[in-house]
Short mmCIF file of C-alpha atoms in Angstrom, two decimals:
data_model
loop_
_atom_site.label_atom_id
_atom_site.label_comp_id
_atom_site.label_asym_id
_atom_site.label_seq_id
_atom_site.Cartn_x
_atom_site.Cartn_y
_atom_site.Cartn_z
CA UNK G 1 6.92 -83.09 45.34
CA UNK G 2 7.74 -81.93 42.07
CA UNK G 3 10.28 -83.49 39.87
CA UNK G 4 13.28 -81.94 38.82
CA UNK G 5 11.68 -81.34 35.41
CA UNK G 6 8.58 -79.62 36.76
CA UNK G 7 10.69 -77.36 38.94
CA UNK G 8 13.76 -76.99 35.79
CA UNK G 9 11.20 -76.10 33.05
CA UNK G 10 7.10 -74.85 34.28
CA UNK G 11 8.17 -73.83 37.45
CA UNK G 12 12.12 -72.10 36.90
CA UNK G 13 12.54 -68.73 37.69
CA UNK G 14 12.12 -65.76 35.47
CA UNK G 15 13.06 -62.34 34.57
CA UNK G 16 9.25 -61.08 34.34
CA UNK G 17 5.97 -62.53 35.95
CA UNK G 18 2.80 -60.58 34.99
CA UNK G 19 -0.25 -61.97 36.83
CA UNK G 20 -3.13 -61.70 34.95
CA UNK G 21 -4.05 -62.56 31.14
CA UNK G 22 -6.59 -60.31 30.40
CA UNK G 23 -6.05 -57.04 27.80
CA UNK G 24 -3.42 -55.20 30.12
CA UNK G 25 -1.81 -59.00 30.71
CA UNK G 26 -1.15 -59.57 27.34
CA UNK G 27 -0.83 -55.88 26.23
CA UNK G 28 2.12 -55.66 28.74
CA UNK G 29 4.07 -58.55 28.14
CA UNK G 30 4.11 -57.84 24.41
CA UNK G 31 5.59 -54.49 25.02
CA UNK G 32 8.09 -56.19 27.26
CA UNK G 33 9.13 -58.57 24.80
CA UNK G 34 9.45 -56.58 21.92
CA UNK G 35 11.80 -54.28 23.41
CA UNK G 36 13.55 -57.25 25.75
CA UNK G 37 13.65 -60.07 23.70
CA UNK G 38 16.01 -61.41 25.71
CA UNK G 39 13.87 -61.44 29.03
CA UNK G 40 11.64 -64.30 29.89
CA UNK G 41 8.05 -63.53 31.01
CA UNK G 42 5.58 -65.96 32.57
CA UNK G 43 2.22 -64.85 32.74
CA UNK G 44 0.15 -66.41 35.56
CA UNK G 45 -3.52 -66.73 35.27
CA UNK G 46 -5.74 -68.18 38.33
CA UNK G 47 -9.10 -69.22 35.52
CA UNK G 48 -8.54 -71.66 32.97
CA UNK G 49 -9.35 -68.24 30.08
CA UNK G 50 -8.99 -64.86 30.69
CA UNK G 51 -11.93 -63.47 33.02
CA UNK G 52 -13.11 -60.49 35.08
CA UNK G 53 -13.74 -57.82 32.12
CA UNK G 54 -11.86 -58.87 28.86
CA UNK G 55 -13.85 -61.98 27.98
CA UNK G 56 -16.89 -60.87 29.51
CA UNK G 57 -17.18 -57.54 28.20
CA UNK G 58 -19.92 -55.93 25.44
CA UNK G 59 -17.09 -55.67 23.03
CA UNK G 60 -17.00 -51.84 22.73
CA UNK G 61 -14.17 -50.43 20.68
CA UNK G 62 -14.21 -47.38 23.21
CA UNK G 63 -13.43 -43.77 22.25
CA UNK G 64 -16.00 -42.22 24.92
CA UNK G 65 -18.76 -40.36 24.17
CA UNK G 66 -19.81 -36.40 24.36
CA UNK G 67 -21.52 -36.76 28.07
CA UNK G 68 -18.72 -39.18 29.40
CA UNK G 69 -16.11 -36.55 28.05
CA UNK G 70 -18.14 -33.92 30.12
CA UNK G 71 -18.72 -35.76 32.99
CA UNK G 72 -15.10 -36.49 33.51
CA UNK G 73 -13.87 -32.98 32.35
CA UNK G 74 -16.18 -31.69 35.10
CA UNK G 75 -14.54 -34.77 37.66
CA UNK G 76 -10.66 -34.39 36.36
CA UNK G 77 -10.55 -31.50 34.98
CA UNK G 78 -9.84 -30.78 31.10
CA UNK G 79 -6.23 -31.47 30.69
CA UNK G 80 -6.43 -35.29 32.12
CA UNK G 81 -9.75 -36.01 29.88
CA UNK G 82 -7.53 -35.08 26.81
CA UNK G 83 -4.89 -37.11 28.10
CA UNK G 84 -7.09 -40.46 28.21
CA UNK G 85 -9.23 -39.84 25.64
CA UNK G 86 -5.67 -39.21 23.22
CA UNK G 87 -4.98 -42.31 25.15
CA UNK G 88 -7.82 -44.39 23.91
CA UNK G 89 -7.25 -43.32 20.39
CA UNK G 90 -4.24 -44.34 20.15
CA UNK G 91 -4.85 -47.48 22.08
CA UNK G 92 -7.88 -48.37 19.43
CA UNK G 93 -5.10 -47.50 16.55
CA UNK G 94 -2.46 -50.23 17.58
CA UNK G 95 -5.57 -52.87 17.54
CA UNK G 96 -5.98 -52.38 14.14
CA UNK G 97 -2.12 -51.98 13.30
CA UNK G 98 -1.01 -55.56 15.04
CA UNK G 99 -3.92 -57.47 13.43
CA UNK G 100 -6.81 -57.75 10.53
CA UNK G 101 -9.86 -56.34 11.66
CA UNK G 102 -11.58 -58.82 10.17
CA UNK G 103 -9.85 -61.81 12.54
CA UNK G 104 -11.62 -59.67 15.49
CA UNK G 105 -14.69 -58.51 13.72
CA UNK G 106 -13.54 -54.98 13.99
CA UNK G 107 -15.81 -52.45 13.02
CA UNK G 108 -15.15 -49.20 13.03
CA UNK G 109 -19.06 -48.00 11.95
CA UNK G 110 -19.24 -44.86 14.16
CA UNK G 111 -20.44 -44.96 17.66
CA UNK G 112 -23.42 -43.12 18.64
CA UNK G 113 -25.12 -41.44 21.98
CA UNK G 114 -28.86 -41.12 22.75
CA UNK G 115 -29.47 -37.96 24.28
CA UNK G 116 -32.53 -36.54 25.53
CA UNK G 117 -31.51 -32.65 27.20
CA UNK G 118 -30.03 -29.78 24.86
CA UNK G 119 -27.97 -28.72 27.20
CA UNK G 120 -24.50 -31.15 26.28
CA UNK G 121 -25.16 -30.11 22.58
CA UNK G 122 -23.83 -26.52 22.97
CA UNK G 123 -20.46 -27.95 24.15
CA UNK G 124 -20.15 -29.76 21.18
CA UNK G 125 -18.06 -27.17 18.69
CA UNK G 126 -15.36 -26.71 21.62
CA UNK G 127 -15.00 -30.55 22.46
CA UNK G 128 -14.49 -30.92 18.22
CA UNK G 129 -12.12 -28.06 18.53
CA UNK G 130 -9.96 -29.95 21.25
CA UNK G 131 -10.52 -33.19 19.90
CA UNK G 132 -8.82 -32.31 16.34
CA UNK G 133 -4.99 -32.60 17.90
CA UNK G 134 -5.94 -36.36 19.33
CA UNK G 135 -7.86 -37.46 16.22
CA UNK G 136 -7.43 -35.65 12.68
CA UNK G 137 -11.00 -34.68 12.64
CA UNK G 138 -12.69 -31.77 12.03
CA UNK G 139 -15.53 -32.87 13.70
CA UNK G 140 -15.56 -36.10 15.87
CA UNK G 141 -18.82 -35.29 17.45
CA UNK G 142 -22.05 -34.78 14.61
CA UNK G 143 -25.81 -34.04 15.38
CA UNK G 144 -27.67 -36.95 13.52
CA UNK G 145 -31.75 -36.24 13.86
CA UNK G 146 -32.36 -38.37 10.46
CA UNK G 147 -30.58 -41.89 11.42
CA UNK G 148 -33.40 -41.48 15.21
CA UNK G 149 -35.75 -43.18 12.91
CA UNK G 150 -33.56 -45.40 10.23
CA UNK G 151 -32.28 -46.81 13.91
CA UNK G 152 -36.18 -47.62 14.87
CA UNK G 153 -35.16 -45.38 18.85
CA UNK G 154 -38.58 -44.09 18.69
CA UNK G 155 -38.26 -42.70 22.06
CA UNK G 156 -35.12 -40.10 21.81
CA UNK G 157 -34.74 -36.87 21.04
CA UNK G 158 -31.26 -36.35 20.08
CA UNK G 159 -28.97 -38.88 18.63
CA UNK G 160 -25.43 -37.69 18.35
CA UNK G 161 -22.40 -39.91 16.33
CA UNK G 162 -19.27 -39.94 17.27
CA UNK G 163 -17.02 -41.72 13.64
CA UNK G 164 -13.93 -43.24 16.06
CA UNK G 165 -15.93 -45.46 17.93
CA UNK G 166 -16.32 -49.15 17.07
CA UNK G 167 -16.87 -52.44 18.00
CA UNK G 168 -14.92 -56.30 18.13
CA UNK G 169 -15.32 -59.41 19.13
CA UNK G 170 -13.86 -59.22 22.40
CA UNK G 171 -13.09 -63.27 22.24
CA UNK G 172 -10.94 -63.23 18.96
CA UNK G 173 -9.01 -60.29 19.98
CA UNK G 174 -7.88 -62.14 23.07
CA UNK G 175 -7.28 -65.20 20.96
CA UNK G 176 -4.93 -63.22 18.66
CA UNK G 177 -3.53 -61.27 21.68
CA UNK G 178 -2.51 -65.18 23.00
CA UNK G 179 -1.51 -66.67 19.52
CA UNK G 180 0.69 -63.05 19.47
CA UNK G 181 2.46 -64.10 23.01
CA UNK G 182 3.24 -67.31 21.62
CA UNK G 183 5.60 -66.09 18.97
CA UNK G 184 7.13 -63.99 21.05
CA UNK G 185 7.97 -67.38 23.48
CA UNK G 186 5.63 -65.62 26.04
CA UNK G 187 5.13 -68.37 28.90
CA UNK G 188 2.17 -69.36 30.54
CA UNK G 189 0.74 -70.98 33.72
CA UNK G 190 -3.27 -71.18 33.56
CA UNK G 191 -5.61 -72.45 36.21
CA UNK G 192 -2.75 -71.09 38.88
CA UNK G 193 -3.92 -68.86 41.36
CA UNK G 194 -1.29 -66.55 43.08
CA UNK G 195 -1.71 -67.10 47.18
CA UNK G 196 1.25 -64.21 47.53
CA UNK G 197 4.08 -62.64 47.26
CA UNK G 198 7.40 -62.26 48.98
CA UNK G 199 9.45 -59.50 47.61
CA UNK G 200 13.57 -59.93 48.87
CA UNK G 201 16.50 -58.21 48.46
CA UNK G 202 17.76 -60.04 45.04
CA UNK G 203 14.23 -61.25 43.69
CA UNK G 204 10.75 -61.90 44.74
CA UNK G 205 8.74 -64.99 45.04
CA UNK G 206 5.71 -65.46 44.18
CA UNK G 207 3.83 -68.38 46.25
CA UNK G 208 1.30 -69.90 44.04
CA UNK G 209 -1.24 -72.97 45.81
CA UNK G 210 -0.05 -76.92 46.57
CA UNK G 211 3.00 -74.81 48.10
CA UNK G 212 4.86 -74.40 44.88
CA UNK G 213 6.54 -71.29 44.05
CA UNK G 214 8.49 -69.06 41.20
CA UNK G 215 11.21 -66.79 41.64
CA UNK G 216 11.39 -63.59 39.26
CA UNK G 217 13.38 -60.18 39.17
CA UNK G 218 9.86 -58.10 38.90
CA UNK G 219 6.10 -58.43 39.30
CA UNK G 220 3.62 -57.18 37.82
CA UNK G 221 0.17 -56.99 39.09
CA UNK G 222 -2.14 -56.71 35.81
CA UNK G 223 -5.84 -57.69 37.93
CA UNK G 224 -7.52 -54.83 38.06
CA UNK G 225 -10.57 -55.04 39.74
CA UNK G 226 -9.61 -58.14 41.54
CA UNK G 227 -6.68 -56.18 42.72
CA UNK G 228 -7.66 -55.94 46.58
CA UNK G 229 -5.74 -59.37 47.65
CA UNK G 230 -2.10 -58.17 46.92
CA UNK G 231 -2.51 -54.19 47.12
CA UNK G 232 -3.88 -51.07 48.63
CA UNK G 233 -4.85 -49.20 45.60
CA UNK G 234 -8.38 -46.99 45.28
CA UNK G 235 -9.89 -49.53 43.33
CA UNK G 236 -13.59 -50.36 43.77
CA UNK G 237 -14.92 -53.41 41.86
CA UNK G 238 -17.44 -52.52 39.33
CA UNK G 239 -20.00 -55.30 37.82
CA UNK G 240 -21.60 -54.94 34.51
CA UNK G 241 -24.51 -56.69 33.59
CA UNK G 242 -25.50 -57.27 30.04
CA UNK G 243 -28.38 -59.44 28.10
CA UNK G 244 -28.29 -60.77 24.53
CA UNK G 245 -31.48 -61.15 22.50
CA UNK G 246 -32.03 -63.74 20.21
CA UNK G 247 -31.47 -63.01 16.31
CA UNK G 248 -33.85 -60.26 15.36
CA UNK G 249 -35.80 -60.27 12.01
CA UNK G 250 -35.30 -57.06 9.90
CA UNK G 251 -33.07 -55.41 12.59
CA UNK G 252 -32.59 -51.89 11.81
CA UNK G 253 -30.14 -51.20 14.41
CA UNK G 254 -26.31 -50.75 13.74
CA UNK G 255 -23.81 -49.55 15.57
CA UNK G 256 -22.48 -48.91 19.13
CA UNK G 257 -24.76 -46.85 21.20
CA UNK G 258 -24.24 -44.74 24.52
CA UNK G 259 -26.72 -43.11 26.70
CA UNK G 260 -26.79 -41.56 29.91
CA UNK G 261 -22.78 -40.57 30.36
CA UNK G 262 -22.01 -44.03 28.79
CA UNK G 263 -23.98 -46.01 32.21
CA UNK G 264 -25.83 -47.82 29.35
CA UNK G 265 -24.47 -49.65 25.93
CA UNK G 266 -25.94 -51.17 23.69
CA UNK G 267 -25.21 -51.94 19.88
CA UNK G 268 -26.02 -55.05 17.36
CA UNK G 269 -23.81 -58.06 17.36
CA UNK G 270 -24.98 -59.40 13.78
CA UNK G 271 -28.85 -59.31 13.71
CA UNK G 272 -28.65 -59.58 17.61
CA UNK G 273 -28.99 -56.91 20.37
CA UNK G 274 -26.39 -56.74 23.27
CA UNK G 275 -27.17 -54.20 25.88
CA UNK G 276 -25.49 -53.57 29.38
CA UNK G 277 -25.16 -51.33 31.83
CA UNK G 278 -27.25 -49.76 34.54
CA UNK G 279 -25.76 -50.42 37.15
CA UNK G 280 -26.15 -46.29 38.02
CA UNK G 281 -29.12 -47.99 39.09
CA UNK G 282 -27.60 -49.82 42.12
CA UNK G 283 -24.57 -48.85 42.60
CA UNK G 284 -23.82 -50.52 45.74
CA UNK G 285 -24.94 -54.05 44.61
CA UNK G 286 -22.39 -53.50 42.00
CA UNK G 287 -19.44 -52.86 43.69
CA UNK G 288 -18.22 -56.35 43.64
CA UNK G 289 -16.53 -59.10 42.30
CA UNK G 290 -18.57 -61.99 42.23
CA UNK G 291 -19.64 -62.51 38.41
CA UNK G 292 -23.31 -62.99 38.20
CA UNK G 293 -26.46 -61.70 37.21
CA UNK G 294 -29.22 -60.21 39.88
CA UNK G 295 -33.07 -60.35 38.73
CA UNK G 296 -33.12 -56.26 39.59
CA UNK G 297 -30.78 -55.26 36.98
CA UNK G 298 -31.64 -57.45 34.58
CA UNK G 299 -35.67 -57.03 34.45
CA UNK G 300 -34.66 -53.12 34.38
CA UNK G 301 -31.99 -53.64 31.45
CA UNK G 302 -35.06 -55.65 29.74
CA UNK G 303 -37.10 -53.03 30.30
CA UNK G 304 -35.08 -50.37 28.90
CA UNK G 305 -34.50 -52.67 26.20
CA UNK G 306 -38.37 -52.39 24.97
CA UNK G 307 -39.15 -48.68 26.11
CA UNK G 308 -35.20 -46.83 24.18
CA UNK G 309 -33.80 -49.72 21.95
CA UNK G 310 -36.41 -51.67 20.15
CA UNK G 311 -39.98 -50.01 20.92
CA UNK G 312 -42.84 -51.83 20.07
CA UNK G 313 -40.81 -54.90 18.43
CA UNK G 314 -40.92 -58.55 20.18
CA UNK G 315 -37.03 -60.43 21.55
CA UNK G 316 -36.36 -62.83 22.95
CA UNK G 317 -33.37 -63.05 25.23
CA UNK G 318 -30.69 -65.82 24.87
CA UNK G 319 -27.59 -64.58 27.26
CA UNK G 320 -27.09 -63.17 30.36
CA UNK G 321 -23.61 -62.31 31.74
CA UNK G 322 -21.34 -59.62 34.07
CA UNK G 323 -18.16 -58.98 33.78
CA UNK G 324 -16.23 -56.74 36.43
CA UNK G 325 -14.68 -53.71 35.79
CA UNK G 326 -12.16 -51.34 38.02
CA UNK G 327 -13.08 -48.12 38.80
CA UNK G 328 -11.26 -45.46 41.37
CA UNK G 329 -12.12 -42.02 43.07
CA UNK G 330 -10.75 -40.66 39.13
CA UNK G 331 -10.68 -42.27 35.60
CA UNK G 332 -6.60 -42.53 35.15
CA UNK G 333 -5.57 -45.91 35.04
CA UNK G 334 -2.81 -47.19 37.85
CA UNK G 335 0.11 -47.54 36.52
CA UNK G 336 3.15 -47.43 39.47
CA UNK G 337 5.81 -48.68 41.18
CA UNK G 338 5.23 -49.99 44.08
CA UNK G 339 8.31 -51.02 45.32
CA UNK G 340 11.17 -51.34 43.42
CA UNK G 341 10.93 -54.91 42.29
CA UNK G 342 6.53 -54.97 41.82
CA UNK G 343 4.61 -52.48 39.56
CA UNK G 344 0.83 -52.10 38.61
CA UNK G 345 -1.16 -51.57 35.70
CA UNK G 346 -4.87 -51.13 36.96
CA UNK G 347 -8.25 -49.26 37.35
CA UNK G 348 -8.94 -48.96 33.72
CA UNK G 349 -12.11 -47.76 34.48
CA UNK G 350 -14.64 -50.24 31.72
CA UNK G 351 -11.90 -48.79 28.72
CA UNK G 352 -9.47 -51.77 29.03
CA UNK G 353 -10.42 -52.69 25.08
CA UNK G 354 -8.54 -49.03 24.40
CA UNK G 355 -6.67 -48.46 27.05
CA UNK G 356 -4.54 -51.68 27.22
CA UNK G 357 -2.18 -51.53 24.00
CA UNK G 358 -0.96 -47.97 25.59
CA UNK G 359 -0.73 -49.60 29.08
CA UNK G 360 1.46 -51.77 27.91
CA UNK G 361 3.97 -49.25 26.46
CA UNK G 362 3.84 -47.38 29.94
CA UNK G 363 4.74 -49.92 32.14
CA UNK G 364 7.46 -51.59 29.48
CA UNK G 365 9.61 -47.43 29.90
CA UNK G 366 9.34 -48.35 34.16
CA UNK G 367 11.35 -51.35 33.93
#
């Protein structure tokens, strides 16, 4: 049994309970507390640290590559595609406004996309014109053939630079967001799993393990790929596998890079190479919430590293890991009311770093 002290502090009733302490959970809490400082906000996270995608991604400050934008437009139309790009652009701006770039290793030194067929290039001018209203730039995407050699990308035909893309340190960004939350008096229960939710006429009861519960006026699910436990929505988990090399002497590569509609992504982390993706080689296996790596995809990524990223160069692998993203039939995030007292902000399609700051604002408007 619990003591009166525990029940009247840690497990007392709150105005809002957020489930999930990843990027969307933390940004949502910050937005809520800034708008409603008098409301009590509690974040419940089942792991000791935020897992899933937030601490296990590739550290891209993702704006989106040309072929990715073209693929999105084909799937969901230009209108929704521009809205999504705008959301990502504004999200990255918000990160820069809140935190000193040096504290989170935020570098906007441009992103690049390797393209091995000329077809997408005919859309560059059209996409640039459309993006002007989003980025304020005359040219967002431009061809940079001279950099193919500079970066040592011998096997690549075309290289497109994107000035709005960058990289950051996901762990440091999460730490800064946690500091901001503590500053705003947002409370946490880490290492605490939510078993189920019972909505009553006047409140919601969040049942935890060990027979405990916390009552609240509203629940917000920020559980992304792990939402199927609570929500019956169009959410497909997508595992992203990643590897990181040991330091490489005289590494030429600098910046963030995409290949094949963003299914492959790599960047330098200092003088190491981080490479992830390739799940389009094994879609079905990678539709999972299991945080592990597979020999098949890791071998495939090593091969990609050998052929495309570091041709004729020696390297050793230092680390391998995976993170879990949430996809759906569409790339737009799912921000909606499930009932009068329950909302969700999930399905960030691997773009959570850039989308979460704005998603927090959207959810706040619905409270």
